[in-house]
JSON list of C-alpha atoms in Angstrom, two decimals:
[
{"chain": "A", "resi": 1, "resn": "MET", "atom": "CA", "xyz": [-169.67, -49.81, -26.75]},
{"chain": "A", "resi": 2, "resn": "ASN", "atom": "CA", "xyz": [-172.48, -51.78, -28.30]},
{"chain": "A", "resi": 3, "resn": "ASP", "atom": "CA", "xyz": [-172.88, -55.55, -27.93]},
{"chain": "A", "resi": 4, "resn": "THR", "atom": "CA", "xyz": [-172.08, -56.19, -31.61]},
{"chain": "A", "resi": 5, "resn": "LEU", "atom": "CA", "xyz": [-168.62, -54.70, -31.16]},
{"chain": "A", "resi": 6, "resn": "LEU", "atom": "CA", "xyz": [-168.00, -56.65, -27.95]},
{"chain": "A", "resi": 7, "resn": "GLU", "atom": "CA", "xyz": [-168.66, -59.90, -29.87]},
{"chain": "A", "resi": 8, "resn": "LEU", "atom": "CA", "xyz": [-165.65, -59.08, -32.07]},
{"chain": "A", "resi": 9, "resn": "ILE", "atom": "CA", "xyz": [-163.18, -60.24, -29.41]},
{"chain": "A", "resi": 10, "resn": "PRO", "atom": "CA", "xyz": [-163.09, -63.45, -27.36]},
{"chain": "A", "resi": 11, "resn": "LEU", "atom": "CA", "xyz": [-161.47, -61.64, -24.44]},
{"chain": "A", "resi": 12, "resn": "SER", "atom": "CA", "xyz": [-163.33, -60.26, -21.43]},
{"chain": "A", "resi": 13, "resn": "SER", "atom": "CA", "xyz": [-162.46, -57.15, -19.46]},
{"chain": "A", "resi": 14, "resn": "ASP", "atom": "CA", "xyz": [-161.64, -59.48, -16.55]},
{"chain": "A", "resi": 15, "resn": "ASP", "atom": "CA", "xyz": [-159.13, -61.32, -18.78]},
{"chain": "A", "resi": 16, "resn": "LEU", "atom": "CA", "xyz": [-157.48, -58.01, -19.69]},
{"chain": "A", "resi": 17, "resn": "ILE", "atom": "CA", "xyz": [-157.38, -56.90, -16.05]},
{"chain": "A", "resi": 18, "resn": "THR", "atom": "CA", "xyz": [-155.80, -60.17, -14.91]},
{"chain": "A", "resi": 19, "resn": "ILE", "atom": "CA", "xyz": [-153.19, -60.18, -17.69]},
{"chain": "A", "resi": 20, "resn": "THR", "atom": "CA", "xyz": [-152.17, -56.57, -17.00]},
{"chain": "A", "resi": 21, "resn": "GLN", "atom": "CA", "xyz": [-152.00, -57.06, -13.23]},
{"chain": "A", "resi": 22, "resn": "ASP", "atom": "CA", "xyz": [-149.89, -60.21, -13.68]},
{"chain": "A", "resi": 23, "resn": "VAL", "atom": "CA", "xyz": [-147.43, -58.42, -15.99]},
{"chain": "A", "resi": 24, "resn": "TRP", "atom": "CA", "xyz": [-147.03, -55.42, -13.64]},
{"chain": "A", "resi": 25, "resn": "SER", "atom": "CA", "xyz": [-146.60, -57.72, -10.67]},
{"chain": "A", "resi": 26, "resn": "SER", "atom": "CA", "xyz": [-144.05, -59.95, -12.43]},
{"chain": "A", "resi": 27, "resn": "PHE", "atom": "CA", "xyz": [-141.98, -57.26, -14.13]},
{"chain": "A", "resi": 28, "resn": "LEU", "atom": "CA", "xyz": [-142.28, -54.37, -11.68]},
{"chain": "A", "resi": 29, "resn": "ASP", "atom": "CA", "xyz": [-143.33, -55.99, -8.39]},
{"chain": "A", "resi": 30, "resn": "LEU", "atom": "CA", "xyz": [-146.14, -53.43, -8.45]},
{"chain": "A", "resi": 31, "resn": "ASP", "atom": "CA", "xyz": [-149.77, -54.07, -7.57]},
{"chain": "A", "resi": 32, "resn": "LEU", "atom": "CA", "xyz": [-152.30, -52.43, -9.88]},
{"chain": "A", "resi": 33, "resn": "GLY", "atom": "CA", "xyz": [-155.75, -51.74, -8.49]},
{"chain": "A", "resi": 34, "resn": "SER", "atom": "CA", "xyz": [-158.51, -52.10, -11.07]},
{"chain": "A", "resi": 35, "resn": "VAL", "atom": "CA", "xyz": [-160.93, -49.16, -11.04]},
{"chain": "A", "resi": 36, "resn": "PRO", "atom": "CA", "xyz": [-163.62, -47.75, -13.33]},
{"chain": "A", "resi": 37, "resn": "VAL", "atom": "CA", "xyz": [-162.04, -45.77, -16.18]},
{"chain": "A", "resi": 38, "resn": "GLU", "atom": "CA", "xyz": [-163.74, -42.60, -14.93]},
{"chain": "A", "resi": 39, "resn": "SER", "atom": "CA", "xyz": [-161.87, -42.98, -11.61]},
{"chain": "A", "resi": 40, "resn": "ALA", "atom": "CA", "xyz": [-158.43, -43.03, -13.22]},
{"chain": "A", "resi": 41, "resn": "ALA", "atom": "CA", "xyz": [-158.35, -39.90, -15.36]},
{"chain": "A", "resi": 42, "resn": "LEU", "atom": "CA", "xyz": [-155.21, -39.23, -17.34]},
{"chain": "A", "resi": 43, "resn": "ALA", "atom": "CA", "xyz": [-154.02, -35.63, -17.28]},
{"chain": "A", "resi": 44, "resn": "GLY", "atom": "CA", "xyz": [-151.26, -33.73, -18.99]},
{"chain": "A", "resi": 45, "resn": "PRO", "atom": "CA", "xyz": [-148.84, -35.32, -21.42]},
{"chain": "A", "resi": 46, "resn": "VAL", "atom": "CA", "xyz": [-149.41, -39.06, -21.65]},
{"chain": "A", "resi": 47, "resn": "LEU", "atom": "CA", "xyz": [-147.09, -41.75, -22.94]},
{"chain": "A", "resi": 48, "resn": "THR", "atom": "CA", "xyz": [-148.92, -44.11, -25.27]},
{"chain": "A", "resi": 49, "resn": "ALA", "atom": "CA", "xyz": [-147.55, -47.50, -26.32]},
{"chain": "A", "resi": 50, "resn": "VAL", "atom": "CA", "xyz": [-149.27, -49.41, -29.13]},
{"chain": "A", "resi": 51, "resn": "VAL", "atom": "CA", "xyz": [-148.70, -52.94, -30.39]},
{"chain": "A", "resi": 52, "resn": "SER", "atom": "CA", "xyz": [-150.62, -54.00, -33.50]},
{"chain": "A", "resi": 53, "resn": "ILE", "atom": "CA", "xyz": [-151.98, -57.50, -33.99]},
{"chain": "A", "resi": 54, "resn": "SER", "atom": "CA", "xyz": [-152.34, -58.79, -37.55]},
{"chain": "A", "resi": 55, "resn": "GLY", "atom": "CA", "xyz": [-153.52, -62.07, -39.00]},
{"chain": "A", "resi": 56, "resn": "ALA", "atom": "CA", "xyz": [-156.69, -63.95, -38.07]},
{"chain": "A", "resi": 57, "resn": "TRP", "atom": "CA", "xyz": [-157.60, -61.04, -35.77]},
{"chain": "A", "resi": 58, "resn": "GLU", "atom": "CA", "xyz": [-156.73, -57.44, -36.69]},
{"chain": "A", "resi": 59, "resn": "GLY", "atom": "CA", "xyz": [-156.41, -54.71, -34.10]},
{"chain": "A", "resi": 60, "resn": "SER", "atom": "CA", "xyz": [-154.14, -53.26, -31.47]},
{"chain": "A", "resi": 61, "resn": "LEU", "atom": "CA", "xyz": [-153.50, -52.98, -27.77]},
{"chain": "A", "resi": 62, "resn": "GLN", "atom": "CA", "xyz": [-152.73, -49.58, -26.30]},
{"chain": "A", "resi": 63, "resn": "LEU", "atom": "CA", "xyz": [-151.26, -48.59, -22.93]},
{"chain": "A", "resi": 64, "resn": "ASP", "atom": "CA", "xyz": [-151.66, -44.98, -21.75]},
{"chain": "A", "resi": 65, "resn": "CYS", "atom": "CA", "xyz": [-150.10, -43.52, -18.62]},
{"chain": "A", "resi": 66, "resn": "PRO", "atom": "CA", "xyz": [-148.56, -40.31, -17.35]},
{"chain": "A", "resi": 67, "resn": "GLN", "atom": "CA", "xyz": [-144.82, -39.92, -17.94]},
{"chain": "A", "resi": 68, "resn": "GLY", "atom": "CA", "xyz": [-144.20, -40.52, -14.20]},
{"chain": "A", "resi": 69, "resn": "HIS", "atom": "CA", "xyz": [-145.71, -44.01, -14.38]},
{"chain": "A", "resi": 70, "resn": "ALA", "atom": "CA", "xyz": [-143.42, -44.95, -17.29]},
{"chain": "A", "resi": 71, "resn": "VAL", "atom": "CA", "xyz": [-140.39, -43.41, -15.54]},
{"chain": "A", "resi": 72, "resn": "ALA", "atom": "CA", "xyz": [-141.10, -45.48, -12.41]},
{"chain": "A", "resi": 73, "resn": "ALA", "atom": "CA", "xyz": [-141.44, -48.62, -14.56]},
{"chain": "A", "resi": 74, "resn": "ALA", "atom": "CA", "xyz": [-138.14, -47.86, -16.32]},
{"chain": "A", "resi": 75, "resn": "ALA", "atom": "CA", "xyz": [-136.38, -47.25, -12.99]},
{"chain": "A", "resi": 76, "resn": "THR", "atom": "CA", "xyz": [-137.44, -50.70, -11.82]},
{"chain": "A", "resi": 77, "resn": "MET", "atom": "CA", "xyz": [-136.73, -52.48, -15.11]},
{"chain": "A", "resi": 78, "resn": "PHE", "atom": "CA", "xyz": [-133.28, -50.89, -15.56]},
{"chain": "A", "resi": 79, "resn": "SER", "atom": "CA", "xyz": [-132.34, -50.78, -11.84]},
{"chain": "A", "resi": 80, "resn": "ALA", "atom": "CA", "xyz": [-131.90, -47.00, -12.05]},
{"chain": "A", "resi": 81, "resn": "GLU", "atom": "CA", "xyz": [-132.72, -44.07, -9.80]},
{"chain": "A", "resi": 82, "resn": "ILE", "atom": "CA", "xyz": [-135.93, -42.35, -10.89]},
{"chain": "A", "resi": 83, "resn": "GLY", "atom": "CA", "xyz": [-134.09, -39.04, -11.33]},
{"chain": "A", "resi": 84, "resn": "THR", "atom": "CA", "xyz": [-131.67, -40.58, -13.81]},
{"chain": "A", "resi": 85, "resn": "VAL", "atom": "CA", "xyz": [-134.25, -42.23, -16.11]},
{"chain": "A", "resi": 86, "resn": "THR", "atom": "CA", "xyz": [-134.32, -40.68, -19.58]},
{"chain": "A", "resi": 87, "resn": "HIS", "atom": "CA", "xyz": [-137.41, -40.19, -21.74]},
{"chain": "A", "resi": 88, "resn": "GLU", "atom": "CA", "xyz": [-136.03, -42.85, -24.09]},
{"chain": "A", "resi": 89, "resn": "GLN", "atom": "CA", "xyz": [-135.74, -45.36, -21.23]},
{"chain": "A", "resi": 90, "resn": "ALA", "atom": "CA", "xyz": [-139.32, -44.57, -20.11]},
{"chain": "A", "resi": 91, "resn": "CYS", "atom": "CA", "xyz": [-140.51, -45.19, -23.69]},
{"chain": "A", "resi": 92, "resn": "ASP", "atom": "CA", "xyz": [-138.52, -48.45, -23.91]},
{"chain": "A", "resi": 93, "resn": "ALA", "atom": "CA", "xyz": [-140.00, -49.70, -20.63]},
{"chain": "A", "resi": 94, "resn": "LEU", "atom": "CA", "xyz": [-143.58, -48.88, -21.61]},
{"chain": "A", "resi": 95, "resn": "GLY", "atom": "CA", "xyz": [-143.09, -50.42, -25.04]},
{"chain": "A", "resi": 96, "resn": "GLU", "atom": "CA", "xyz": [-141.77, -53.63, -23.50]},
{"chain": "A", "resi": 97, "resn": "LEU", "atom": "CA", "xyz": [-144.70, -53.80, -21.07]},
{"chain": "A", "resi": 98, "resn": "ALA", "atom": "CA", "xyz": [-147.12, -53.26, -23.97]},
{"chain": "A", "resi": 99, "resn": "ASN", "atom": "CA", "xyz": [-145.40, -56.04, -25.91]},
{"chain": "A", "resi": 100, "resn": "VAL", "atom": "CA", "xyz": [-145.70, -58.50, -23.01]},
{"chain": "A", "resi": 101, "resn": "VAL", "atom": "CA", "xyz": [-149.37, -57.66, -22.31]},
{"chain": "A", "resi": 102, "resn": "THR", "atom": "CA", "xyz": [-150.19, -57.95, -26.03]},
{"chain": "A", "resi": 103, "resn": "GLY", "atom": "CA", "xyz": [-148.37, -61.28, -26.26]},
{"chain": "A", "resi": 104, "resn": "ASN", "atom": "CA", "xyz": [-150.58, -62.64, -23.50]},
{"chain": "A", "resi": 105, "resn": "VAL", "atom": "CA", "xyz": [-153.71, -61.19, -25.16]},
{"chain": "A", "resi": 106, "resn": "LYS", "atom": "CA", "xyz": [-152.67, -62.70, -28.51]},
{"chain": "A", "resi": 107, "resn": "SER", "atom": "CA", "xyz": [-152.78, -66.18, -26.95]},
{"chain": "A", "resi": 108, "resn": "LEU", "atom": "CA", "xyz": [-156.55, -65.72, -26.41]},
{"chain": "A", "resi": 109, "resn": "LEU", "atom": "CA", "xyz": [-157.29, -64.48, -29.95]},
{"chain": "A", "resi": 110, "resn": "PRO", "atom": "CA", "xyz": [-157.87, -66.49, -33.14]},
{"chain": "A", "resi": 111, "resn": "ALA", "atom": "CA", "xyz": [-154.62, -67.80, -34.65]},
{"chain": "A", "resi": 112, "resn": "PRO", "atom": "CA", "xyz": [-152.45, -67.32, -36.53]},
{"chain": "A", "resi": 113, "resn": "SER", "atom": "CA", "xyz": [-151.57, -63.74, -35.75]},
{"chain": "A", "resi": 114, "resn": "ALA", "atom": "CA", "xyz": [-148.42, -61.67, -35.37]},
{"chain": "A", "resi": 115, "resn": "LEU", "atom": "CA", "xyz": [-147.41, -58.66, -33.27]},
{"chain": "A", "resi": 116, "resn": "SER", "atom": "CA", "xyz": [-145.78, -55.46, -34.47]},
{"chain": "A", "resi": 117, "resn": "ILE", "atom": "CA", "xyz": [-142.84, -53.83, -32.77]},
{"chain": "A", "resi": 118, "resn": "PRO", "atom": "CA", "xyz": [-144.22, -51.49, -30.05]},
{"chain": "A", "resi": 119, "resn": "SER", "atom": "CA", "xyz": [-144.48, -47.81, -30.92]},
{"chain": "A", "resi": 120, "resn": "VAL", "atom": "CA", "xyz": [-144.41, -45.25, -28.10]},
{"chain": "A", "resi": 121, "resn": "ARG", "atom": "CA", "xyz": [-145.26, -41.56, -28.36]},
{"chain": "A", "resi": 122, "resn": "THR", "atom": "CA", "xyz": [-146.25, -38.63, -26.20]},
{"chain": "A", "resi": 123, "resn": "THR", "atom": "CA", "xyz": [-149.92, -37.80, -26.65]},
{"chain": "A", "resi": 124, "resn": "SER", "atom": "CA", "xyz": [-152.78, -35.98, -25.06]},
{"chain": "A", "resi": 125, "resn": "PRO", "atom": "CA", "xyz": [-155.10, -37.95, -22.73]},
{"chain": "A", "resi": 126, "resn": "ASP", "atom": "CA", "xyz": [-157.45, -40.45, -24.41]},
{"chain": "A", "resi": 127, "resn": "PRO", "atom": "CA", "xyz": [-155.69, -40.78, -27.77]},
{"chain": "A", "resi": 128, "resn": "ARG", "atom": "CA", "xyz": [-156.95, -43.01, -30.56]},
{"chain": "A", "resi": 129, "resn": "PRO", "atom": "CA", "xyz": [-154.49, -45.28, -32.36]},
{"chain": "A", "resi": 130, "resn": "GLU", "atom": "CA", "xyz": [-153.17, -44.02, -35.65]},
{"chain": "A", "resi": 131, "resn": "ALA", "atom": "CA", "xyz": [-154.61, -46.03, -38.54]},
{"chain": "A", "resi": 132, "resn": "ALA", "atom": "CA", "xyz": [-154.78, -45.90, -42.28]},
{"chain": "A", "resi": 133, "resn": "GLY", "atom": "CA", "xyz": [-158.23, -46.56, -43.75]},
{"chain": "A", "resi": 134, "resn": "ALA", "atom": "CA", "xyz": [-161.35, -47.03, -41.64]},
{"chain": "A", "resi": 135, "resn": "PRO", "atom": "CA", "xyz": [-160.94, -45.86, -38.04]},
{"chain": "A", "resi": 136, "resn": "PRO", "atom": "CA", "xyz": [-160.58, -48.52, -35.35]},
{"chain": "A", "resi": 137, "resn": "ALA", "atom": "CA", "xyz": [-163.35, -49.33, -32.86]},
{"chain": "A", "resi": 138, "resn": "LEU", "atom": "CA", "xyz": [-162.70, -49.40, -29.13]},
{"chain": "A", "resi": 139, "resn": "LEU", "atom": "CA", "xyz": [-163.65, -52.89, -27.84]},
{"chain": "A", "resi": 140, "resn": "ARG", "atom": "CA", "xyz": [-162.30, -52.87, -24.29]},
{"chain": "A", "resi": 141, "resn": "ARG", "atom": "CA", "xyz": [-160.79, -50.30, -21.94]},
{"chain": "A", "resi": 142, "resn": "VAL", "atom": "CA", "xyz": [-159.78, -51.02, -18.39]},
{"chain": "A", "resi": 143, "resn": "ALA", "atom": "CA", "xyz": [-158.09, -48.73, -15.89]},
{"chain": "A", "resi": 144, "resn": "PHE", "atom": "CA", "xyz": [-155.82, -49.09, -12.91]},
{"chain": "A", "resi": 145, "resn": "VAL", "atom": "CA", "xyz": [-154.39, -46.97, -10.16]},
{"chain": "A", "resi": 146, "resn": "ALA", "atom": "CA", "xyz": [-150.96, -47.42, -8.63]},
{"chain": "A", "resi": 147, "resn": "ALA", "atom": "CA", "xyz": [-148.46, -45.30, -6.75]},
{"chain": "A", "resi": 148, "resn": "PRO", "atom": "CA", "xyz": [-146.76, -43.93, -9.90]},
{"chain": "A", "resi": 149, "resn": "GLY", "atom": "CA", "xyz": [-150.09, -42.91, -11.48]},
{"chain": "A", "resi": 150, "resn": "PRO", "atom": "CA", "xyz": [-153.05, -44.24, -13.44]},
{"chain": "A", "resi": 151, "resn": "LEU", "atom": "CA", "xyz": [-152.85, -46.67, -16.35]},
{"chain": "A", "resi": 152, "resn": "HIS", "atom": "CA", "xyz": [-155.36, -47.33, -19.13]},
{"chain": "A", "resi": 153, "resn": "VAL", "atom": "CA", "xyz": [-155.29, -50.46, -21.30]},
{"chain": "A", "resi": 154, "resn": "SER", "atom": "CA", "xyz": [-157.40, -50.47, -24.46]},
{"chain": "A", "resi": 155, "resn": "ILE", "atom": "CA", "xyz": [-158.10, -53.00, -27.18]},
{"chain": "A", "resi": 156, "resn": "TRP", "atom": "CA", "xyz": [-159.01, -51.64, -30.61]},
{"chain": "A", "resi": 157, "resn": "LYS", "atom": "CA", "xyz": [-160.46, -53.59, -33.55]},
{"chain": "A", "resi": 158, "resn": "ALA", "atom": "CA", "xyz": [-159.05, -52.43, -36.86]},
{"chain": "A", "resi": 159, "resn": "GLY", "atom": "CA", "xyz": [-161.30, -50.84, -39.44]},
{"chain": "A", "resi": 160, "resn": "THR", "atom": "CA", "xyz": [-164.74, -51.46, -37.92]},
{"chain": "A", "resi": 161, "resn": "ALA", "atom": "CA", "xyz": [-165.90, -48.00, -36.86]}
]
């Protein structure tokens, strides 16, 4: 990422790390360890949750994790046994977590802005958000490790790449 792109968001990587760790701790009672992205590779099918931000700042926040991470989150959120969690429940849990993280990020961005409803899909590792028009530019990506698997959190600026 070049410095010009990093100036497009008043949010540091440390801010994004703190917000994500606070959400995982509050909602899942799970500690996330921040690591370099290269140390938390995503493999196999990945669940990707995206929440778009529109208004004074245009972009999106994206969570990527292996299915097992989302299943563990759903088991905690819905007080269910891991073996009974459905794919739909895993998607609902990851979408809700993306919504909460994005809501916290939105409070640090220029106002007014609004959030979309989260969209969750199965993807390959390192997916780019779907966008009409000019492709988005990756501004921030942080990674975490936890017992249920790695997690990547990315912030994309709409239409700048």
